[in-house]
mmCIF file of C-alpha atoms and ligand atoms in Angstrom:
data_model
loop_
_atom_site.group_PDB
_atom_site.id
_atom_site.type_symbol
_atom_site.label_atom_id
_atom_site.label_comp_id
_atom_site.label_asym_id
_atom_site.label_seq_id
_atom_site.Cartn_x
_atom_site.Cartn_y
_atom_site.Cartn_z
ATOM 1 C CA MET A 1 -64.481 -16.716 55.339
ATOM 2 C CA LYS A 2 -64.264 -13.590 53.015
ATOM 3 C CA PRO A 3 -60.654 -12.617 52.808
ATOM 4 C CA SER A 4 -59.625 -8.595 54.073
ATOM 5 C CA LYS A 5 -58.530 -6.228 51.440
ATOM 6 C CA ALA A 6 -55.375 -5.904 52.944
ATOM 7 C CA ALA A 7 -55.071 -9.467 51.998
ATOM 8 C CA MET A 8 -56.517 -9.152 48.478
ATOM 9 C CA ARG A 9 -54.039 -5.963 48.038
ATOM 10 C CA PHE A 10 -51.014 -8.597 49.435
ATOM 11 C CA LEU A 11 -52.426 -11.556 46.929
ATOM 12 C CA GLY A 12 -52.847 -8.746 43.664
ATOM 13 C CA LEU A 13 -48.742 -7.094 44.951
ATOM 14 C CA VAL A 14 -47.685 -11.312 44.379
ATOM 15 C CA LEU A 15 -48.980 -11.870 41.291
ATOM 16 C CA LEU A 16 -48.096 -9.151 39.687
ATOM 17 C CA MET A 17 -44.608 -9.537 41.270
ATOM 18 C CA ALA A 18 -44.766 -13.278 40.250
ATOM 19 C CA LEU A 19 -45.785 -11.694 36.039
ATOM 20 C CA ALA A 20 -42.627 -9.255 36.266
ATOM 21 C CA ALA A 21 -41.155 -12.185 37.189
ATOM 22 C CA CYS A 22 -42.289 -13.997 33.744
ATOM 23 C CA GLN A 23 -41.610 -11.512 31.612
ATOM 24 C CA SER A 24 -38.279 -10.011 33.259
ATOM 25 C CA GLY A 25 -37.441 -14.295 32.427
ATOM 26 C CA ALA A 26 -38.991 -14.718 28.950
ATOM 27 C CA ALA A 27 -37.049 -11.336 28.369
ATOM 28 C CA ALA A 28 -34.424 -12.103 29.260
ATOM 29 C CA GLN A 29 -34.420 -15.796 26.865
ATOM 30 C CA VAL A 30 -35.017 -13.273 23.786
ATOM 31 C CA PRO A 31 -32.184 -11.534 22.509
ATOM 32 C CA GLU A 32 -33.098 -7.448 22.598
ATOM 33 C CA VAL A 33 -33.139 -7.599 18.796
ATOM 34 C CA GLU A 34 -33.871 -11.035 16.414
ATOM 35 C CA PRO A 35 -30.615 -12.063 14.369
ATOM 36 C CA THR A 36 -31.099 -12.734 10.810
ATOM 37 C CA PRO A 37 -32.080 -15.920 9.994
ATOM 38 C CA ASP A 38 -29.037 -16.810 8.488
ATOM 39 C CA ALA A 39 -26.169 -15.309 10.743
ATOM 40 C CA VAL A 40 -23.639 -16.132 13.319
ATOM 41 C CA PRO A 41 -22.891 -14.335 16.409
ATOM 42 C CA GLY A 42 -19.869 -12.343 15.651
ATOM 43 C CA GLU A 43 -20.084 -11.991 11.658
ATOM 44 C CA LYS A 44 -21.787 -9.003 9.941
ATOM 45 C CA THR A 45 -24.609 -9.281 7.735
ATOM 46 C CA TYR A 46 -25.688 -7.997 4.683
ATOM 47 C CA GLN A 47 -27.445 -4.646 7.219
ATOM 48 C CA ASP A 48 -23.979 -4.479 8.802
ATOM 49 C CA LEU A 49 -22.158 -3.404 5.584
ATOM 50 C CA VAL A 50 -21.020 0.139 4.237
ATOM 51 C CA VAL A 51 -19.834 -0.567 1.052
ATOM 52 C CA GLY A 52 -18.045 2.417 -0.545
ATOM 53 C CA TYR A 53 -18.044 1.784 -5.042
ATOM 54 C CA SER A 54 -16.079 3.501 -7.171
ATOM 55 C CA GLN A 55 -18.013 3.687 -10.811
ATOM 56 C CA LEU A 56 -15.691 5.105 -14.491
ATOM 57 C CA GLY A 57 -18.341 7.042 -15.456
ATOM 58 C CA ALA A 58 -21.758 6.081 -17.621
ATOM 59 C CA GLU A 59 -20.056 6.241 -20.560
ATOM 60 C CA SER A 60 -22.676 3.080 -22.572
ATOM 61 C CA GLU A 61 -26.378 0.923 -22.604
ATOM 62 C CA TRP A 62 -23.879 -1.462 -20.531
ATOM 63 C CA ARG A 63 -23.232 0.589 -18.228
ATOM 64 C CA THR A 64 -26.065 1.888 -16.698
ATOM 65 C CA GLY A 65 -27.010 -1.622 -16.801
ATOM 66 C CA ASN A 66 -24.610 -2.378 -13.905
ATOM 67 C CA THR A 67 -24.356 0.934 -12.415
ATOM 68 C CA ASP A 68 -28.429 0.001 -12.003
ATOM 69 C CA SER A 69 -27.432 -4.005 -11.236
ATOM 70 C CA ILE A 70 -25.073 -2.604 -8.118
ATOM 71 C CA LYS A 71 -27.838 -0.208 -6.308
ATOM 72 C CA GLU A 72 -30.566 -2.375 -7.095
ATOM 73 C CA ALA A 73 -28.431 -5.565 -5.153
ATOM 74 C CA ALA A 74 -27.539 -2.916 -2.567
ATOM 75 C CA GLU A 75 -31.384 -1.404 -2.066
ATOM 76 C CA GLU A 76 -33.023 -5.171 -1.736
ATOM 77 C CA LEU A 77 -29.982 -6.264 0.290
ATOM 78 C CA GLY A 78 -29.890 -3.151 2.861
ATOM 79 C CA VAL A 79 -26.345 -2.727 2.523
ATOM 80 C CA GLU A 80 -25.687 1.378 2.984
ATOM 81 C CA LEU A 81 -24.279 2.263 -0.223
ATOM 82 C CA LEU A 82 -21.601 5.491 -1.306
ATOM 83 C CA PHE A 83 -21.498 4.955 -4.931
ATOM 84 C CA SER A 84 -19.077 7.573 -6.750
ATOM 85 C CA ASP A 85 -19.465 8.867 -10.335
ATOM 86 C CA ALA A 86 -16.207 9.328 -11.835
ATOM 87 C CA GLN A 87 -17.687 10.333 -15.411
ATOM 88 C CA GLN A 88 -14.837 8.765 -17.149
ATOM 89 C CA LYS A 89 -11.673 10.857 -14.561
ATOM 90 C CA GLN A 90 -9.131 8.390 -13.318
ATOM 91 C CA GLU A 91 -8.595 11.279 -10.775
ATOM 92 C CA ASN A 92 -11.860 11.343 -9.430
ATOM 93 C CA GLN A 93 -12.228 7.706 -8.891
ATOM 94 C CA ILE A 94 -8.667 8.247 -7.356
ATOM 95 C CA LYS A 95 -10.231 11.375 -4.906
ATOM 96 C CA ALA A 96 -13.366 8.399 -4.388
ATOM 97 C CA ILE A 97 -11.142 5.948 -2.559
ATOM 98 C CA ARG A 98 -8.865 8.360 -0.789
ATOM 99 C CA THR A 99 -12.465 9.716 0.640
ATOM 100 C CA PHE A 100 -14.478 6.040 0.342
ATOM 101 C CA ILE A 101 -10.458 5.218 3.234
ATOM 102 C CA ALA A 102 -11.197 8.408 4.971
ATOM 103 C CA GLN A 103 -15.160 7.116 6.015
ATOM 104 C CA GLN A 104 -13.129 4.007 6.801
ATOM 105 C CA VAL A 105 -15.956 1.187 4.522
ATOM 106 C CA ASP A 106 -16.340 -2.317 5.085
ATOM 107 C CA VAL A 107 -14.751 -2.661 1.600
ATOM 108 C CA ILE A 108 -14.065 -0.656 -1.803
ATOM 109 C CA GLY A 109 -15.643 -1.702 -5.033
ATOM 110 C CA VAL A 110 -13.701 -0.529 -7.927
ATOM 111 C CA SER A 111 -14.483 -1.088 -11.696
ATOM 112 C CA PRO A 112 -11.273 0.614 -12.520
ATOM 113 C CA ILE A 113 -11.017 2.930 -16.523
ATOM 114 C CA VAL A 114 -7.560 2.209 -17.235
ATOM 115 C CA GLU A 115 -5.100 -0.827 -15.943
ATOM 116 C CA THR A 116 -2.158 1.920 -13.971
ATOM 117 C CA GLY A 117 -2.212 3.984 -11.574
ATOM 118 C CA TRP A 118 -4.324 2.153 -9.513
ATOM 119 C CA GLU A 119 -0.704 1.220 -6.952
ATOM 120 C CA SER A 120 -0.839 3.855 -4.565
ATOM 121 C CA VAL A 121 -4.474 4.060 -3.934
ATOM 122 C CA PHE A 122 -4.270 0.726 -3.082
ATOM 123 C CA GLN A 123 -1.721 0.565 -0.676
ATOM 124 C CA GLU A 124 -3.378 3.225 1.506
ATOM 125 C CA ALA A 125 -6.741 0.874 1.298
ATOM 126 C CA LYS A 126 -4.621 -2.341 2.365
ATOM 127 C CA ASP A 127 -2.703 0.051 4.838
ATOM 128 C CA ALA A 128 -6.049 1.173 5.921
ATOM 129 C CA GLY A 129 -7.652 -2.597 6.195
ATOM 130 C CA ILE A 130 -9.717 -1.732 3.689
ATOM 131 C CA PRO A 131 -10.472 -5.164 0.629
ATOM 132 C CA ILE A 132 -10.460 -4.248 -2.462
ATOM 133 C CA ILE A 133 -13.049 -5.975 -4.971
ATOM 134 C CA LEU A 134 -12.218 -5.179 -8.527
ATOM 135 C CA VAL A 135 -15.189 -5.179 -10.288
ATOM 136 C CA ASP A 136 -15.846 -5.531 -14.271
ATOM 137 C CA ARG A 137 -12.721 -4.194 -15.329
ATOM 138 C CA ALA A 138 -8.571 -5.294 -14.490
ATOM 139 C CA ALA A 139 -6.154 -3.029 -12.842
ATOM 140 C CA ASP A 140 -2.417 -3.906 -13.792
ATOM 141 C CA VAL A 141 -1.239 -3.787 -9.755
ATOM 142 C CA PRO A 142 0.407 -6.428 -7.526
ATOM 143 C CA GLU A 143 -2.191 -9.692 -5.930
ATOM 144 C CA ASN A 144 -1.742 -8.289 -2.990
ATOM 145 C CA LEU A 145 -3.126 -4.847 -3.535
ATOM 146 C CA TYR A 146 -6.523 -6.231 -4.681
ATOM 147 C CA THR A 147 -8.570 -8.872 -3.287
ATOM 148 C CA THR A 148 -10.559 -10.200 -6.712
ATOM 149 C CA HIS A 149 -11.006 -9.721 -9.992
ATOM 150 C CA MET A 150 -14.929 -10.264 -10.708
ATOM 151 C CA GLY A 151 -15.820 -9.831 -14.909
ATOM 152 C CA SER A 152 -14.992 -11.651 -17.949
ATOM 153 C CA ASP A 153 -13.180 -12.687 -19.541
ATOM 154 C CA PHE A 154 -12.464 -10.137 -22.320
ATOM 155 C CA VAL A 155 -9.671 -12.306 -24.378
ATOM 156 C CA GLU A 156 -11.968 -14.787 -25.226
ATOM 157 C CA GLU A 157 -14.711 -11.927 -26.043
ATOM 158 C CA GLY A 158 -12.591 -10.654 -28.942
ATOM 159 C CA ARG A 159 -11.088 -14.687 -29.656
ATOM 160 C CA ASN A 160 -15.190 -15.150 -29.992
ATOM 161 C CA ALA A 161 -15.266 -11.698 -31.883
ATOM 162 C CA ALA A 162 -12.620 -13.938 -34.357
ATOM 163 C CA ARG A 163 -14.488 -16.346 -35.030
ATOM 164 C CA VAL A 164 -17.276 -15.114 -35.905
ATOM 165 C CA MET A 165 -15.549 -12.271 -38.591
ATOM 166 C CA ALA A 166 -13.946 -15.076 -40.038
ATOM 167 C CA ASP A 167 -17.064 -17.151 -40.794
ATOM 168 C CA LEU A 168 -19.236 -13.846 -42.142
ATOM 169 C CA LEU A 169 -16.207 -13.164 -44.392
ATOM 170 C CA ASP A 170 -15.624 -16.396 -45.435
ATOM 171 C CA GLY A 171 -11.589 -16.021 -44.200
ATOM 172 C CA GLN A 172 -11.100 -13.462 -46.656
ATOM 173 C CA GLY A 173 -11.332 -9.156 -46.769
ATOM 174 C CA ILE A 174 -10.339 -6.020 -45.011
ATOM 175 C CA ILE A 175 -11.064 -5.014 -41.308
ATOM 176 C CA VAL A 176 -11.707 -1.539 -39.350
ATOM 177 C CA GLU A 177 -11.908 -1.659 -35.806
ATOM 178 C CA LEU A 178 -13.393 0.214 -33.357
ATOM 179 C CA MET A 179 -11.292 0.224 -30.183
ATOM 180 C CA GLY A 180 -12.958 0.862 -26.392
ATOM 181 C CA THR A 181 -10.980 3.530 -24.064
ATOM 182 C CA LEU A 182 -7.433 3.347 -24.512
ATOM 183 C CA ASP A 183 -5.456 1.660 -21.601
ATOM 184 C CA SER A 184 -8.894 -0.171 -20.740
ATOM 185 C CA ALA A 185 -8.789 -3.347 -19.808
ATOM 186 C CA PRO A 186 -11.081 -4.940 -22.569
ATOM 187 C CA ALA A 187 -9.703 -2.575 -24.667
ATOM 188 C CA ASN A 188 -6.328 -4.039 -24.331
ATOM 189 C CA ASP A 189 -8.075 -8.007 -23.838
ATOM 190 C CA ARG A 190 -10.244 -7.228 -27.082
ATOM 191 C CA TYR A 191 -7.674 -6.331 -29.590
ATOM 192 C CA ILE A 192 -5.048 -9.135 -27.877
ATOM 193 C CA GLY A 193 -8.101 -11.744 -27.989
ATOM 194 C CA PHE A 194 -8.900 -10.515 -32.253
ATOM 195 C CA ARG A 195 -5.579 -10.802 -33.160
ATOM 196 C CA GLU A 196 -4.670 -14.669 -31.648
ATOM 197 C CA VAL A 197 -7.528 -16.250 -34.196
ATOM 198 C CA ILE A 198 -7.525 -13.633 -37.105
ATOM 199 C CA GLU A 199 -3.341 -14.319 -37.251
ATOM 200 C CA ASP A 200 -4.699 -17.829 -38.966
ATOM 201 C CA TYR A 201 -6.572 -16.018 -41.614
ATOM 202 C CA PRO A 202 -4.077 -14.790 -43.882
ATOM 203 C CA GLY A 203 -6.940 -13.805 -46.743
ATOM 204 C CA ILE A 204 -7.979 -10.743 -43.547
ATOM 205 C CA HIS A 205 -6.364 -7.998 -42.701
ATOM 206 C CA ILE A 206 -7.111 -5.026 -40.592
ATOM 207 C CA ILE A 207 -6.104 -2.103 -42.680
ATOM 208 C CA ALA A 208 -7.280 0.933 -39.652
ATOM 209 C CA THR A 209 -7.363 0.568 -35.630
ATOM 210 C CA GLU A 210 -8.736 3.322 -33.063
ATOM 211 C CA SER A 211 -10.318 4.577 -30.201
ATOM 212 C CA GLY A 212 -13.931 5.288 -30.241
ATOM 213 C CA ASP A 213 -13.911 5.484 -26.523
ATOM 214 C CA PHE A 214 -16.800 2.416 -26.090
ATOM 215 C CA THR A 215 -19.427 5.749 -26.563
ATOM 216 C CA ARG A 216 -22.014 6.337 -29.820
ATOM 217 C CA ALA A 217 -20.598 9.117 -31.110
ATOM 218 C CA LYS A 218 -16.625 8.909 -30.875
ATOM 219 C CA GLY A 219 -17.727 5.482 -32.908
ATOM 220 C CA LYS A 220 -19.232 7.466 -35.558
ATOM 221 C CA GLU A 221 -17.240 9.731 -35.540
ATOM 222 C CA VAL A 222 -13.709 7.192 -35.995
ATOM 223 C CA MET A 223 -16.454 5.110 -38.459
ATOM 224 C CA GLU A 224 -16.911 8.576 -41.197
ATOM 225 C CA GLY A 225 -13.532 8.862 -40.837
ATOM 226 C CA PHE A 226 -12.685 5.051 -41.517
ATOM 227 C CA LEU A 227 -15.369 5.660 -44.443
ATOM 228 C CA ARG A 228 -13.757 8.704 -46.009
ATOM 229 C CA LEU A 229 -10.128 6.498 -46.050
ATOM 230 C CA TYR A 230 -11.735 3.187 -47.454
ATOM 231 C CA GLY A 231 -15.137 3.062 -47.952
ATOM 232 C CA SER A 232 -16.107 0.204 -50.351
ATOM 233 C CA GLN A 233 -13.134 -1.632 -49.289
ATOM 234 C CA ILE A 234 -14.490 -2.375 -46.463
ATOM 235 C CA ASP A 235 -15.764 -5.654 -46.064
ATOM 236 C CA GLY A 236 -16.185 -5.545 -42.602
ATOM 237 C CA LEU A 237 -15.984 -3.785 -38.713
ATOM 238 C CA TYR A 238 -15.419 -4.977 -34.822
ATOM 239 C CA ALA A 239 -16.369 -3.124 -32.525
ATOM 240 C CA HIS A 240 -14.923 -3.914 -29.232
ATOM 241 C CA ASN A 241 -18.753 -2.550 -28.028
ATOM 242 C CA ASP A 242 -22.628 -2.560 -29.572
ATOM 243 C CA ASP A 243 -22.532 1.319 -28.692
ATOM 244 C CA MET A 244 -19.527 2.071 -31.006
ATOM 245 C CA ALA A 245 -21.484 0.003 -33.269
ATOM 246 C CA ILE A 246 -24.641 1.227 -33.470
ATOM 247 C CA GLY A 247 -23.670 4.080 -34.111
ATOM 248 C CA ALA A 248 -20.873 3.484 -37.347
ATOM 249 C CA ILE A 249 -23.953 1.727 -38.561
ATOM 250 C CA GLN A 250 -25.091 5.952 -38.555
ATOM 251 C CA ALA A 251 -22.084 6.662 -40.417
ATOM 252 C CA ILE A 252 -22.074 3.567 -42.950
ATOM 253 C CA GLU A 253 -25.885 4.280 -43.617
ATOM 254 C CA GLU A 254 -25.630 8.193 -44.166
ATOM 255 C CA TYR A 255 -22.033 7.663 -46.234
ATOM 256 C CA GLY A 256 -24.963 5.125 -48.569
ATOM 257 C CA LEU A 257 -23.932 2.074 -47.883
ATOM 258 C CA LYS A 258 -25.333 -0.326 -46.504
ATOM 259 C CA PRO A 259 -24.697 -2.142 -42.667
ATOM 260 C CA GLY A 260 -24.182 -6.060 -42.104
ATOM 261 C CA GLU A 261 -24.687 -6.463 -45.453
ATOM 262 C CA ASP A 262 -21.931 -4.334 -47.314
ATOM 263 C CA ILE A 263 -19.966 -4.521 -44.615
ATOM 264 C CA LYS A 264 -20.203 -7.281 -41.661
ATOM 265 C CA ILE A 265 -20.471 -6.319 -37.464
ATOM 266 C CA VAL A 266 -19.252 -7.540 -34.914
ATOM 267 C CA SER A 267 -19.509 -5.858 -31.552
ATOM 268 C CA ILE A 268 -19.759 -6.700 -28.147
ATOM 269 C CA ASP A 269 -21.817 -6.063 -25.210
ATOM 270 C CA ALA A 270 -25.162 -7.645 -25.876
ATOM 271 C CA ILE A 271 -27.200 -4.645 -24.756
ATOM 272 C CA ARG A 272 -31.169 -4.842 -26.077
ATOM 273 C CA ASP A 273 -30.232 -2.190 -28.914
ATOM 274 C CA ALA A 274 -27.680 -4.599 -30.468
ATOM 275 C CA PHE A 275 -30.531 -7.262 -30.702
ATOM 276 C CA GLN A 276 -32.741 -4.206 -32.206
ATOM 277 C CA ALA A 277 -30.125 -3.812 -34.760
ATOM 278 C CA MET A 278 -29.895 -7.280 -35.198
ATOM 279 C CA ILE A 279 -33.324 -7.856 -36.256
ATOM 280 C CA ASP A 280 -33.170 -5.138 -38.282
ATOM 281 C CA GLY A 281 -31.102 -7.238 -40.279
ATOM 282 C CA LYS A 282 -27.656 -4.456 -39.785
ATOM 283 C CA LEU A 283 -25.705 -6.247 -37.334
ATOM 284 C CA ASN A 284 -24.144 -10.367 -37.960
ATOM 285 C CA ALA A 285 -23.050 -10.460 -33.931
ATOM 286 C CA THR A 286 -22.638 -9.698 -30.491
ATOM 287 C CA ILE A 287 -20.485 -11.452 -27.874
ATOM 288 C CA GLU A 288 -22.242 -11.139 -24.502
ATOM 289 C CA CYS A 289 -20.345 -9.555 -21.204
ATOM 290 C CA ASN A 290 -22.756 -8.807 -18.402
ATOM 291 C CA PRO A 291 -22.674 -6.281 -16.564
ATOM 292 C CA LEU A 292 -25.711 -7.735 -13.753
ATOM 293 C CA LEU A 293 -22.867 -8.585 -11.305
ATOM 294 C CA GLY A 294 -24.680 -5.846 -8.523
ATOM 295 C CA PRO A 295 -25.896 -9.126 -6.598
ATOM 296 C CA LYS A 296 -22.221 -11.501 -6.884
ATOM 297 C CA PHE A 297 -20.630 -8.207 -5.467
ATOM 298 C CA PHE A 298 -22.311 -7.577 -2.235
ATOM 299 C CA GLU A 299 -22.181 -11.175 -1.713
ATOM 300 C CA VAL A 300 -18.394 -11.426 -2.010
ATOM 301 C CA ALA A 301 -18.405 -8.301 -0.494
ATOM 302 C CA LEU A 302 -19.761 -9.773 2.579
ATOM 303 C CA GLN A 303 -17.807 -13.076 2.402
ATOM 304 C CA VAL A 304 -14.447 -11.433 1.664
ATOM 305 C CA VAL A 305 -15.655 -9.154 5.460
ATOM 306 C CA ASN A 306 -16.121 -11.702 7.818
ATOM 307 C CA GLY A 307 -13.015 -13.934 6.195
ATOM 308 C CA GLU A 308 -14.179 -16.023 4.120
ATOM 309 C CA THR A 309 -11.569 -16.844 1.159
ATOM 310 C CA VAL A 310 -12.886 -15.811 -2.508
ATOM 311 C CA PRO A 311 -10.877 -16.879 -5.814
ATOM 312 C CA LYS A 312 -8.862 -14.149 -7.524
ATOM 313 C CA TRP A 313 -10.190 -14.305 -10.300
ATOM 314 C CA ILE A 314 -14.340 -14.727 -10.918
ATOM 315 C CA PRO A 315 -15.183 -14.857 -14.241
ATOM 316 C CA SER A 316 -18.559 -13.964 -15.541
ATOM 317 C CA GLU A 317 -20.449 -16.586 -17.421
ATOM 318 C CA GLU A 318 -21.686 -15.815 -21.184
ATOM 319 C CA GLY A 319 -22.864 -16.131 -24.747
ATOM 320 C CA VAL A 320 -22.440 -15.066 -28.492
ATOM 321 C CA TYR A 321 -25.778 -13.759 -30.185
ATOM 322 C CA PHE A 322 -27.040 -13.944 -33.839
ATOM 323 C CA PRO A 323 -29.939 -12.426 -36.044
ATOM 324 C CA GLU A 324 -32.036 -15.807 -36.339
ATOM 325 C CA ASP A 325 -32.146 -15.596 -32.324
ATOM 326 C CA ALA A 326 -32.735 -11.934 -31.838
ATOM 327 C CA ALA A 327 -35.930 -11.817 -31.938
ATOM 328 C CA GLU A 328 -37.011 -14.087 -29.967
ATOM 329 C CA LEU A 329 -34.662 -13.316 -26.821
ATOM 330 C CA LEU A 330 -34.682 -9.672 -26.994
ATOM 331 C CA PRO A 331 -37.819 -9.965 -24.930
ATOM 332 C CA THR A 332 -35.230 -10.909 -21.749
ATOM 333 C CA ARG A 333 -32.870 -9.339 -22.418
ATOM 334 C CA ARG A 334 -31.650 -7.702 -18.462
ATOM 335 C CA TYR A 335 -29.793 -4.686 -19.609
HETATM 336 C C1 GZL B 401 -16.680 -4.338 -20.256
HETATM 337 C C2 GZL B 401 -17.381 -2.828 -19.733
HETATM 338 C C3 GZL B 401 -16.549 -1.792 -20.848
HETATM 339 C C4 GZL B 401 -18.187 -2.380 -21.856
HETATM 340 C C5 GZL B 401 -19.119 -0.939 -22.703
HETATM 341 O O1 GZL B 401 -16.536 -5.570 -18.609
HETATM 342 O O2 GZL B 401 -15.882 -2.911 -18.885
HETATM 343 O O3 GZL B 401 -16.795 -0.946 -20.906
HETATM 344 O O4 GZL B 401 -17.427 -3.178 -23.006
HETATM 345 C C6 GZL B 401 -18.603 0.113 -21.586
HETATM 346 O O5 GZL B 401 -19.273 -0.848 -23.436
HETATM 347 O O6 GZL B 401 -18.487 1.221 -21.472
#
């Protein structure tokens, strides 16, 4: 017997209701948003993070490499990054940090241009419950005002520069020094570290030290002054970064001396242009200072936001590079 039309309609209705029940049942088992594979319920993921970053400026190739690393890592991880370039002014960094606090970001990263003058604004961040991560440079504040400092051991970089210089001069000679930005952690510590080692060489004398502010232009200008005063008496130049060394190389050549031969040069950072200068025989060594801190910064930021304990200092791994390896290594250099 053929079922009636009414029966068919009823059966269709039952099937539709059964299908709806199955789908809703299936929907109930599948969460509305797929969690990221390693997410833990209640924990933030990179895609949840809002990070304020106060960068001090764009004074050197090192700084450009550092900024690129931060921005590229944020892009790759899906972190919302609020980035501020202070153009070498501490007051701009302080303004940026206050803006991040007002925006209630999850974490603030900062590379302090100088060591002092941060206690008040860092306290404001602490009062707002926003952790501060020091990246690259350190700040002279009580340890409870920042969560961690990730960056290089600048004192050891200074020691390594002195060891290389003492070897190049065979323990005897006159040195001039191009310091970094006054009151900055790298300048203060590279100054100290260099002298810790050089004091063991009574035949080596530092006859002049002046800030070139980590820039090529200022490094050249200050070196021109050293050459006017001391000329061919100078046996060695210690530059707190490669950019100042490259500026000084131009000054030495314009003066009529041979950089890397008449004046031995040791600098810090290990940027690509330093490797080229070593290939050209104009620079005798560069001490690595790694700016590629972006991925590690966001990894630590996420750990901090999710309540994990992190070390108070997270040091960078770094090497020392010489002319004989420069040609082979230059293609591998990422900043
Ligand atoms: C060091 C960094 C310094 C570099 C310079 O970590 O703060 O600042 O050595 C840069 O090149 O300008």
